[in-house]
Every structure is written in structure tokens, then in C-alpha cells.
Short mmCIF file of C-alpha atoms and ligand atoms in Angstrom, two decimals:
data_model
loop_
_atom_site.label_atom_id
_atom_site.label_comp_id
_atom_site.label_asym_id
_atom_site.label_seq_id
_atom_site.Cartn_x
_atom_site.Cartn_y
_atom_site.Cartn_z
CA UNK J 1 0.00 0.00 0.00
CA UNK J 2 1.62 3.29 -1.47
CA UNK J 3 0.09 6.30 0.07
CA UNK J 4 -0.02 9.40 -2.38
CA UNK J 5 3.49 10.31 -0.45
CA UNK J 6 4.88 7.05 -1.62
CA UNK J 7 5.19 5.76 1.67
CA UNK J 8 4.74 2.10 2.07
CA UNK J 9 1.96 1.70 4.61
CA UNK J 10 2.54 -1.68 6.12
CA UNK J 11 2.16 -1.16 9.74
CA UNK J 12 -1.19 -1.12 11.11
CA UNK J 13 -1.20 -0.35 15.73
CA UNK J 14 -4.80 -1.75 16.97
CA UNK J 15 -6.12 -0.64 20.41
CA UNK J 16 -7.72 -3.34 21.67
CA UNK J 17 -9.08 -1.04 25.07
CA UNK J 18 -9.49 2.70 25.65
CA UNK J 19 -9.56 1.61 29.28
CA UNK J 20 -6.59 1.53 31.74
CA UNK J 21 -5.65 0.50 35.12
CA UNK J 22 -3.56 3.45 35.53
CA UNK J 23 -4.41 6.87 34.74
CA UNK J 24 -0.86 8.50 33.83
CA UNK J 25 -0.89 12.43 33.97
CA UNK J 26 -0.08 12.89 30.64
CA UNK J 27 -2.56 10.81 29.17
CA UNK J 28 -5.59 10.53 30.67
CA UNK J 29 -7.41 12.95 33.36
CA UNK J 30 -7.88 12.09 37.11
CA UNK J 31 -11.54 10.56 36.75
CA UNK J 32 -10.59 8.46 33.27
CA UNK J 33 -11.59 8.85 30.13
CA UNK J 34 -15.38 9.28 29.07
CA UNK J 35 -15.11 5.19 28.16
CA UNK J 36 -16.63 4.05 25.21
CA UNK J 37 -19.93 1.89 25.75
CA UNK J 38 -19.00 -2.13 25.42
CA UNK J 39 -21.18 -2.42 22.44
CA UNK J 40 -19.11 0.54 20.69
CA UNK J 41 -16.07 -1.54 21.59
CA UNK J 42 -14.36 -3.46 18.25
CA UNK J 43 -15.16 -6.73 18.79
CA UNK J 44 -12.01 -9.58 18.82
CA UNK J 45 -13.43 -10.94 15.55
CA UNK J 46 -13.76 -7.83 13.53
CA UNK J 47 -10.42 -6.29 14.66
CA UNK J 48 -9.23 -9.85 12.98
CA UNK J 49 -11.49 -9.25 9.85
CA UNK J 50 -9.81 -5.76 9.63
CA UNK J 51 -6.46 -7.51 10.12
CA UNK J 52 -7.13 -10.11 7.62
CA UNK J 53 -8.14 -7.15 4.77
CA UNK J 54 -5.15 -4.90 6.14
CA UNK J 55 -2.44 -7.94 5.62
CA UNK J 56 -4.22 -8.86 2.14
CA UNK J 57 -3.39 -4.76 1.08
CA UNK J 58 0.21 -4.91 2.46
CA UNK J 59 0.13 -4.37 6.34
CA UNK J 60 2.96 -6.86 7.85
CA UNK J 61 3.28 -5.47 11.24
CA UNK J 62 0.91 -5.29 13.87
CA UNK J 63 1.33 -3.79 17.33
CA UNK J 64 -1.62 -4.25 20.07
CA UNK J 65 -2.07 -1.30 22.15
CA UNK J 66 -4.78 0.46 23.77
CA UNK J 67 -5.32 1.52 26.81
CA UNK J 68 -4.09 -0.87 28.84
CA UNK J 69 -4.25 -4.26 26.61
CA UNK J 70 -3.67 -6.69 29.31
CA UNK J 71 -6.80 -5.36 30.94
CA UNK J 72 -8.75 -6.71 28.30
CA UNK J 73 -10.21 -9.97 28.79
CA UNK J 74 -9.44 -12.74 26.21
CA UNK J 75 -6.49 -10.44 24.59
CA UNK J 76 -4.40 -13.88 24.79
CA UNK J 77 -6.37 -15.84 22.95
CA UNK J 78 -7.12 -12.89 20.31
CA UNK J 79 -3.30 -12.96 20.50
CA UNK J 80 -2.76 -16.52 19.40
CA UNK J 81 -5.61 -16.43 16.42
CA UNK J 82 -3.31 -13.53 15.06
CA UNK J 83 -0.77 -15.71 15.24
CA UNK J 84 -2.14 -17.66 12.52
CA UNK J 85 -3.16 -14.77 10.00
CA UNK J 86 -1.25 -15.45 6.80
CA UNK J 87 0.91 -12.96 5.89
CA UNK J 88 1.39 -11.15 9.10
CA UNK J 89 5.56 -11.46 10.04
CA UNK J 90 5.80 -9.64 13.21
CA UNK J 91 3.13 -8.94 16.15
CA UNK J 92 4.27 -6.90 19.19
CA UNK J 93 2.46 -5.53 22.23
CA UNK J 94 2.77 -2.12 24.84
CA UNK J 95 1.66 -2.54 27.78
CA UNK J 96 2.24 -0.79 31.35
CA UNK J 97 3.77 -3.73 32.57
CA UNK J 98 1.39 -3.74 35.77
CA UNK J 99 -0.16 -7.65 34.57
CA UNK J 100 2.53 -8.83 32.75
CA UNK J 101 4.01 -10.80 35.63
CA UNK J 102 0.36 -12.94 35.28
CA UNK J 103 0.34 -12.71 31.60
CA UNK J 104 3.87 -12.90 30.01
CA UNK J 105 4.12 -16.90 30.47
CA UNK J 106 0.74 -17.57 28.35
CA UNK J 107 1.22 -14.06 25.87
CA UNK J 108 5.04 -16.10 24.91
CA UNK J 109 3.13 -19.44 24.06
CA UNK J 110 0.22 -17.74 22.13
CA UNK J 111 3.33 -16.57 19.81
CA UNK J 112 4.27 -12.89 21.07
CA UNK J 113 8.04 -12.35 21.16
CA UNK J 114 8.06 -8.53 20.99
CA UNK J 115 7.14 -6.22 23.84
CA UNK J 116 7.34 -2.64 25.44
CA UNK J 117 6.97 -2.14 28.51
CA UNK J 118 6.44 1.77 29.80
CA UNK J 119 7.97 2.95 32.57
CA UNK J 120 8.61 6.55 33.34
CA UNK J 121 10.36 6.24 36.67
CA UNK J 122 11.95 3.92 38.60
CA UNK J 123 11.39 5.40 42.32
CA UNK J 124 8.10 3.89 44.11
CA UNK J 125 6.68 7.18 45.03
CA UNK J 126 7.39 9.12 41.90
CA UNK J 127 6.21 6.33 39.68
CA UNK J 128 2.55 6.25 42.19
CA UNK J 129 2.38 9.49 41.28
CA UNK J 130 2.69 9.83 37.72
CA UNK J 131 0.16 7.18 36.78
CA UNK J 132 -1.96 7.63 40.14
CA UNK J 133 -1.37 4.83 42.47
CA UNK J 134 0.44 2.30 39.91
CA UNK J 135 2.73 0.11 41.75
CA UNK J 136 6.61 0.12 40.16
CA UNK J 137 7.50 -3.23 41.98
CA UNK J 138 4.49 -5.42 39.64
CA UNK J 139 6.26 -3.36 36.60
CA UNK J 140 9.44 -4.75 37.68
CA UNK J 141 8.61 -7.99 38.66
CA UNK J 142 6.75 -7.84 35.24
CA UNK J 143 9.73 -6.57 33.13
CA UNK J 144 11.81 -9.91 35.26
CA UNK J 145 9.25 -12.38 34.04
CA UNK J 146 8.94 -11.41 30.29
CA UNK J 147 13.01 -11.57 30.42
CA UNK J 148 12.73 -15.10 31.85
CA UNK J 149 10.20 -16.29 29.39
CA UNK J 150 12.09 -15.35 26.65
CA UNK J 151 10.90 -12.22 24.82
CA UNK J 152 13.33 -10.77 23.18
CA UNK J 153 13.82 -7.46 22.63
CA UNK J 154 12.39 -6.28 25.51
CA UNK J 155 11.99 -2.03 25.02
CA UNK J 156 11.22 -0.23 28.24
CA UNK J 157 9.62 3.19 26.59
CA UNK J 158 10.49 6.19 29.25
CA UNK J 159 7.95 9.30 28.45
CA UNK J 160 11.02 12.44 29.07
CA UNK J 161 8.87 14.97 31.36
CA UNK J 162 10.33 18.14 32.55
CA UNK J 163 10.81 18.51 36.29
CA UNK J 164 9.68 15.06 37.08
CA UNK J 165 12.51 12.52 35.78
CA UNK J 166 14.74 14.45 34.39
CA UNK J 167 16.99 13.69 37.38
CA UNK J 168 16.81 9.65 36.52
CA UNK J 169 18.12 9.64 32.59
CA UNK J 170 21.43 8.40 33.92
CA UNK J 171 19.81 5.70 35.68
CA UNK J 172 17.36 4.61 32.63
CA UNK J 173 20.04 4.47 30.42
CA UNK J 174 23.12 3.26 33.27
CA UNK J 175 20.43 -0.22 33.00
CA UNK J 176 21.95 -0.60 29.45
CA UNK J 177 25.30 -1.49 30.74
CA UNK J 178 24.33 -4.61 31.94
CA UNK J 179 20.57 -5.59 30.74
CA UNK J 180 20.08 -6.34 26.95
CA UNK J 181 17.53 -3.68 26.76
CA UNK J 182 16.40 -1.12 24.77
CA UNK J 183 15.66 2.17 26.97
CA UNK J 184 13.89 4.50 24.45
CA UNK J 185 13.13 8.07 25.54
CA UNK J 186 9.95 9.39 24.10
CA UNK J 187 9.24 12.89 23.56
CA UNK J 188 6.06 14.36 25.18
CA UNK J 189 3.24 15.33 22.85
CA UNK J 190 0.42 17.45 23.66
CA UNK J 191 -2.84 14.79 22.99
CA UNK J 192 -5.94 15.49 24.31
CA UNK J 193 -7.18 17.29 26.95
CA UNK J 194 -6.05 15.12 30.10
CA UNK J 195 -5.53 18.31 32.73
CA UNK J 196 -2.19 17.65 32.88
CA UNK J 197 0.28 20.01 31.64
CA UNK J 198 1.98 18.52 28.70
CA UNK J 199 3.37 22.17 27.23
CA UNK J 200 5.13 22.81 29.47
CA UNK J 201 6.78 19.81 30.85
CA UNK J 202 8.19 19.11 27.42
CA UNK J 203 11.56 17.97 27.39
CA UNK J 204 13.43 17.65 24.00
CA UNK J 205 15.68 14.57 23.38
CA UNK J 206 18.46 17.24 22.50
CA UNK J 207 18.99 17.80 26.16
CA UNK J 208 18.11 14.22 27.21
CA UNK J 209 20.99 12.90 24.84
CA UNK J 210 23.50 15.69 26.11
CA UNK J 211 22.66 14.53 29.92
CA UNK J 212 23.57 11.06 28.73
CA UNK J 213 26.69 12.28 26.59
CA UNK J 214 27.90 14.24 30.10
CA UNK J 215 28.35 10.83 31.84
CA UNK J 216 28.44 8.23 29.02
CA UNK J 217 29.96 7.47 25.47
CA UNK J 218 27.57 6.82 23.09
CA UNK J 219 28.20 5.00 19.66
CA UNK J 220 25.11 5.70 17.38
CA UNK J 221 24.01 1.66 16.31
CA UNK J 222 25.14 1.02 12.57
CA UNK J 223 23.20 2.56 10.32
CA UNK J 224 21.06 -0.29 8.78
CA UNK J 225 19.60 -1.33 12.17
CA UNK J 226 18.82 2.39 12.56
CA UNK J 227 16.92 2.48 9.75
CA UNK J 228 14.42 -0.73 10.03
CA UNK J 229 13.88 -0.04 14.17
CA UNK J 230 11.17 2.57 13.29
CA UNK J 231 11.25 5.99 14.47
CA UNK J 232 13.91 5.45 17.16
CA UNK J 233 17.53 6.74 16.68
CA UNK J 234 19.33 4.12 18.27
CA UNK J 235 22.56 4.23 20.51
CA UNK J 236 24.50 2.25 23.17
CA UNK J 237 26.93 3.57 25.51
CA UNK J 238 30.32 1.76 24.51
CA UNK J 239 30.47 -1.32 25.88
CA UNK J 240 27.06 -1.85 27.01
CA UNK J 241 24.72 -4.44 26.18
CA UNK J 242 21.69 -2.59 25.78
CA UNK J 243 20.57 0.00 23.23
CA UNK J 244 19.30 3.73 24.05
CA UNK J 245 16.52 4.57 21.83
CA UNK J 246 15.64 8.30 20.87
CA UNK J 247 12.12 8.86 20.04
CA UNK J 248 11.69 12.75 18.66
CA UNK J 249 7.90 13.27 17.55
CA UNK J 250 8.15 16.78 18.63
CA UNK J 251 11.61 17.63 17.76
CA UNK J 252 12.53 15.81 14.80
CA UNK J 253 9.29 14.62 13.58
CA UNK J 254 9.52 11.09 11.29
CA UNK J 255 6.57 11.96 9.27
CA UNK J 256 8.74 11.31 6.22
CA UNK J 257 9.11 7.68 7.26
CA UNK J 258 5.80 7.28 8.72
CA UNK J 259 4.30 3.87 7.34
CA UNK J 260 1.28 3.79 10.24
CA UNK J 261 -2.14 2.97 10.24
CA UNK J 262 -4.15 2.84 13.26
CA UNK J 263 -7.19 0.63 14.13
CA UNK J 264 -9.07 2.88 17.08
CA UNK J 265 -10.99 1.01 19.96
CA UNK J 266 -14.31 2.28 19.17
CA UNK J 267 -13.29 0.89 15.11
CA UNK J 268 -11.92 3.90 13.17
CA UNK J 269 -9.20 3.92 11.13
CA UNK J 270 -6.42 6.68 12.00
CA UNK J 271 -4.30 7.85 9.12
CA UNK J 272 -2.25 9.64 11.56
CA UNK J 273 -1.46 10.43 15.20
CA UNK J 274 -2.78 13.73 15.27
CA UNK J 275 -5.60 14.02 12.71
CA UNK J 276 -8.74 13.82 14.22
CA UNK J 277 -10.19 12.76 10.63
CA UNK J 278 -10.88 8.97 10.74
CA UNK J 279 -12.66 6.23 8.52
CA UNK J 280 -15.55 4.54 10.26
CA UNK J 281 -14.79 0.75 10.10
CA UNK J 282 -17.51 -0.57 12.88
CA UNK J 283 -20.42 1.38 10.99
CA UNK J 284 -19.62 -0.73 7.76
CA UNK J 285 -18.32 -4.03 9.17
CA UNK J 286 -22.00 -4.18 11.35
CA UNK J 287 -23.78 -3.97 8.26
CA UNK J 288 -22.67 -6.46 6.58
CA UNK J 289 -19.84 -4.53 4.17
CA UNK J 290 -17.67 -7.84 2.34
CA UNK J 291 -14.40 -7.93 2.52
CA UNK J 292 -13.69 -5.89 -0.38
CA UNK J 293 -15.63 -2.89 0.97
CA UNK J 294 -13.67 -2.99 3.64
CA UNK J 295 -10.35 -2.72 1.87
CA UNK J 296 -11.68 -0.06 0.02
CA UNK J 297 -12.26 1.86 3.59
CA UNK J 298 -9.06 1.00 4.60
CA UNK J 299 -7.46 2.50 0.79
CA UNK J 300 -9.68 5.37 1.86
CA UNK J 301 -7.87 5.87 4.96
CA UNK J 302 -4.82 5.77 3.58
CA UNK J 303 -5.56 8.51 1.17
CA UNK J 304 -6.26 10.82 3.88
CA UNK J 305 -2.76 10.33 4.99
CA UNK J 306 -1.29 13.70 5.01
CA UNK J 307 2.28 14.60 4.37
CA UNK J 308 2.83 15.26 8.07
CA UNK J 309 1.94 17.10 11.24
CA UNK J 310 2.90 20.36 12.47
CA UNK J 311 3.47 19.78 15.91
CA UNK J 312 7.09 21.49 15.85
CA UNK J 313 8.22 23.13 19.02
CA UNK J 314 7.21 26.62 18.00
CA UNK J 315 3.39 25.29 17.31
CA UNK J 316 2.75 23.00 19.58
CA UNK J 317 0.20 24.84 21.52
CA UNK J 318 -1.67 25.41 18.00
CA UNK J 319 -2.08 22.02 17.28
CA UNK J 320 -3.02 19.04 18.95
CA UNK J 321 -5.38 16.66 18.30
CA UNK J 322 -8.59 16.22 20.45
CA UNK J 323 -8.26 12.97 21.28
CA UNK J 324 -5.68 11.01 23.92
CA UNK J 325 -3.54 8.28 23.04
CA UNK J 326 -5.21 5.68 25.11
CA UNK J 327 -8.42 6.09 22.98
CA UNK J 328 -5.81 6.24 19.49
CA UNK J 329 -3.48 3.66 20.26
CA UNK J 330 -0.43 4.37 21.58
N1 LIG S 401 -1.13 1.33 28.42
C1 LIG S 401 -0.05 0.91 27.61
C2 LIG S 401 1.23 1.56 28.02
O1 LIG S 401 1.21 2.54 28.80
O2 LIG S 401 2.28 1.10 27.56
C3 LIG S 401 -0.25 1.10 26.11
C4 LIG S 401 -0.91 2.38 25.67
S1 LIG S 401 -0.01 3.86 26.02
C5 LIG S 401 -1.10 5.07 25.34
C6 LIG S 401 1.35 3.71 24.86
C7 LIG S 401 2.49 4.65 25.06
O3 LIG S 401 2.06 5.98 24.82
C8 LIG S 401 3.08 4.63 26.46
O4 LIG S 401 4.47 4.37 26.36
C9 LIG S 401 2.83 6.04 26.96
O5 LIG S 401 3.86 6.47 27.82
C10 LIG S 401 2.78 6.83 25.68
N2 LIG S 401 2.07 8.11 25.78
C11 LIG S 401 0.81 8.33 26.24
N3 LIG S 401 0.50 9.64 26.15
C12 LIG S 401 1.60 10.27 25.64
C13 LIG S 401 1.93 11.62 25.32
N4 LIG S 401 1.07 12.60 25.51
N5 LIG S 401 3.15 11.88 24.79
C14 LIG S 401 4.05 10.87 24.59
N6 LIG S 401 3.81 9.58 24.86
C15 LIG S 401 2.60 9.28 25.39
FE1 LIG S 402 -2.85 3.81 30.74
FE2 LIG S 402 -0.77 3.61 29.10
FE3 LIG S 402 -2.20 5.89 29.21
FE4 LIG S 402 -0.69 5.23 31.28
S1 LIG S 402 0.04 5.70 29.20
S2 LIG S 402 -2.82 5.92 31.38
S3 LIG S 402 -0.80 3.07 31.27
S4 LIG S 402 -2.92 3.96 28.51
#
């Protein structure tokens, strides 16, 4: 699927759940978000018919999201019948780590072997505080388990926020010495309206890689790797075993490279991150559309992929889209 940018759109990010278990700051408000109704939700079965059309047009990649999609009941088993959609080479899952202790034994046998885990702090209180009473020990003890079953990579996604842990980025990235993982620090977007301030907390990856530079060497990873890891810039600090990740929507936006699709809770499709425009997919697949309606809907979508966003530094307050990432997709 070439879009009219000639990007090759073959990566499609389904949220399974708009719901959480934790409500971080950043990306939802105190009280949650407005949920949508369970009827309104995509059901298992037509997220797979949408998968089925999407891999048939070109999509190869497919990351579950939400929301939280370990709070989802059944997202195992949903899991394992992806498994078995022709076509589809890689499936990988973010989560907030806060069930995966439970879940990472029986997510490994249904077939997942990609995951990211986000964690924005690794001091008890801090970490209660930005998501609102999650607990950072069942994130750890989660992040121990997937490493013992076996996934491999594991990426631990750290949101970079202003005044609240900009005093660990040593630490995040001092865990690449010794743990094969990849730390990847994600600038914060304005999304939504969650009550938080997400303006002015901004942090640009510029100064989180100088903080890093200060204490560590980094070697940017060779080239090719850099180039098929998504939008990450990737790095390790010499010698170390893990990989430092860079993730600049803000800063250095990827729009270029972009090759995304999303698949919305409620069953839109989502040409991009921060256009609220969408193609209703639920409306159709409830009445009955075929199969080649629905590619159609999802060519459609991809035609309304625009040549990028504008959230640049200077603009960000002028544009942001209305709604948050746990409703999107992450
Ligand atoms: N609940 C899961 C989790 O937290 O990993 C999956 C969904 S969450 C929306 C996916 C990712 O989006 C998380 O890594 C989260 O930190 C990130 N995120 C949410 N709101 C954001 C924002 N405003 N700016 C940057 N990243 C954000
Ligand atoms: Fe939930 Fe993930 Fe949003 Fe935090 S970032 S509130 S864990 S959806």
C-alpha cells in the first residue's frame, strides 16, 4: 500500500481497550476517560477481519495497544488467532507492565516475542504518582518475568517529562550497561485534553541525549539497524549491552518515514497520530460490508494520509489533536 506520499503503509497499531488501570498524567485525566460503551467496543473478531483485509493490502506489522491491553479480557487468545493470520511477520504488544508478571508466560506461548513495557520512573513514590497509584515493583517484577520467558527485545519506553525525571536519565540508560535492553526516551506530545500540563513539561531529546553524553559514550548503532527499528535513533553507551533509543515526535518529527495505520478502539481507522479525521470501520463491518468494501475503507484511509503534522516546538500549543492516546493507540 503506497500512500499518495509514496510511503509504504505496512504497519497497522490496533487498540484493543481505551480503558486503563492506571491513569498516567499525561494521558488521561484524574476521573478516566469518558469510556466508550461495550457495544461501541471493536469486537475480537472484527479487529481480525480488519487484520485479515489490512495484511491482504500490504500491512505486515501489527502492534496491540490500547489503553491498557492486558486489561482486556481474552487479549491472549485474540493474540494466538493472530498468530495464525497469513501474511502477518511480526506482532508486538505495549503494555504498562502492571499484569505482565500474570500474563507474560501464556502471551510467549500464544506466539508474542516482541514487547514494550512503559515505565517513566523507577522510584516507588514518583512512579505512584505519575500514573496515580500504579505500583513500580508489579512493573518490575513484570519486566523480570517477560526476560525469563524469553521475549526478546524487551523495550522499556520512558515518556522524558520536565521537572519530574529528568533527574533519573542516567539511571534509565546506566540499565543498558548490563541488561540487553532497549531504553527509548519518548518525547512528550500534547494529545488530548487530560488536565495535565503537557506544554510545558516538554523535554526535548536534544537535552536528554546531552545529559547522557555528560556521563556516558555513546556510539550511534550502525546505520542499517537504525533504519528498520522505526522511528527510534538508536545508541548504546560503549560497551554496554543494551541500546538507548531516541524517540523525537516533537523535535525531529519522522513523518517522512511514517508507514502507520491505526485501528481505534471504538473501530476507526487513523491515518495519523494527530488528525482527528478517521474512517468509520464498525459502521460498515455491522452492516454487513464484504471484505472488499472494507479494503476499500481502509485504501480510503490511507488517502487521507497527510504529508505530516505540524506539531514542531514553536506550534505546539496550536495544534493538537482532540483525542488522547489511550483512545488512538499508543
Ligand atoms: N497502556 C499501555 C502503556 O502505557 O504502555 C499502552 C498504551 S499507552 C497510550 C502507549 C504509550 O504511549 C506509552 O508508552 C505512553 O507512555 C505513551 N504516551 C501516552 N501519552 C503520551 C503523550 N502525551 N506523549 C508521549 N507519549 C505518550
Ligand atoms: Fe494507561 Fe498507558 Fe495511558 Fe498510562 S500511558 S494511562 S498506562 S494507557
Amino acid at each position: 500500500m503506497i500512500d499518495q506520499y509514496n510511503r509504504d503503509i505496512n504497519y497497522l497499531r490496533v487498540s484493543v481497550t481505551d480503558r486503563c488501570n492506571l491513569r498516567c498524567k499525561y494521558c488521561m485525566p484524574k476521573e478516566g476517560l469518558s469510556q466508550i460503551g461495550h457495544n461501541d467496543i471493536l469486537r475480537y473478531e472484527e479487529m481480525l477481519r480488519v487484520i485479515r483485509c489490512g495484511v491482504r493490502l500490504g500491512i505486515s506489522k501489527v502492534r496491540i495497544t490500547g489503553g491498557e491491553p492486558l486489561a482486556r479480557r481474552g487479549v491472549v487468545d485474540f493474540i494466538s488467532r493472530l498468530k495464525s493470520v497469513p501474511g502477518l511477520a511480526d506482532i508486538s504488544l505495549t503494555t504498562n507492565g502492571v499484569l505482565l508478571k500474570q500474563f507474560a508466560h501464556d502471551l510467549f506461548a500464544a506466539g508474542m516475542k516482541r514487547i514494550n513495557i512503559s515505565l517513566d520512573s523507577l522510584n516507588k513514590e514518583k512512579y505512584a504518582s505519575i500514573t496515580r497509584g500504579g505500583d513500580l515493583h508489579a512493573v518490575l517484577a513484570g519486566i523480570r518475568e517477560a526476560d525469563r520467558v524469553g521475549f526478546m527485545p524487551i523495550k522499556i519506553n520512558t515518556v522524558a517529562i520536565k521537572g519530574f525525571n529528568d533527574d533519573e536519565i542516567l539511571a534509565f540508560a546506566g540499565h543498558t550497561l548490563d541488561k540487553p535492553y532497549q531504553i527509548r526516551f519518548i518525547e512528550l506530545m500534547p494529545l488530548g485534553d487530560v488536565g495535565g500540563d503537557n506544554n510545558s513539561n516538554y523535554l526535548s531529546n536534544d537535552v536528554v541525549m546531552d545529559i547522557i553524553r555528560r556521563a556516558y559514550p555513546l556510539e550511534e548503532v550502525n546505520g542499517k539497524k537504525n533504519k528498520v527499528d522505526g522511528p527510534a535513533r538508536l545508541y548504546r553507551i560503549a560497551g554496554g549491552r543494551g541500546e538507548i533509543g531516541f524517540i523525537s515526535p516533537v523535535s525531529q518529527h519522522f513523518c517522512q518515514a511514517c508507514n502507520r495505520l491505526r485501528l481505534t478502539a471504538d473501530g476507526h481507522l487513523r491515518a495519523c497520530l494527530l488528525l482527528d479525521e478517521e474512517v468509520d470501520l464498525k459502521g460498515p463491518l455491522r452492516d454487513g460490508c464484504s471484505d472488499r468494501e472494507l479494503e476499500d475503507l481502509i485504501g480510503q484511509a490511507i488517502k487521507k494520509k497527510p504529508w505530516g503534522h505540524t506539531m514542531i516546538k514553536e506550534e505546539r500549543h496550536l495544534r493538537k489533536c482532540v483525542k488522547e492516546m489511550a483512545t488512538i493507540g499508543g
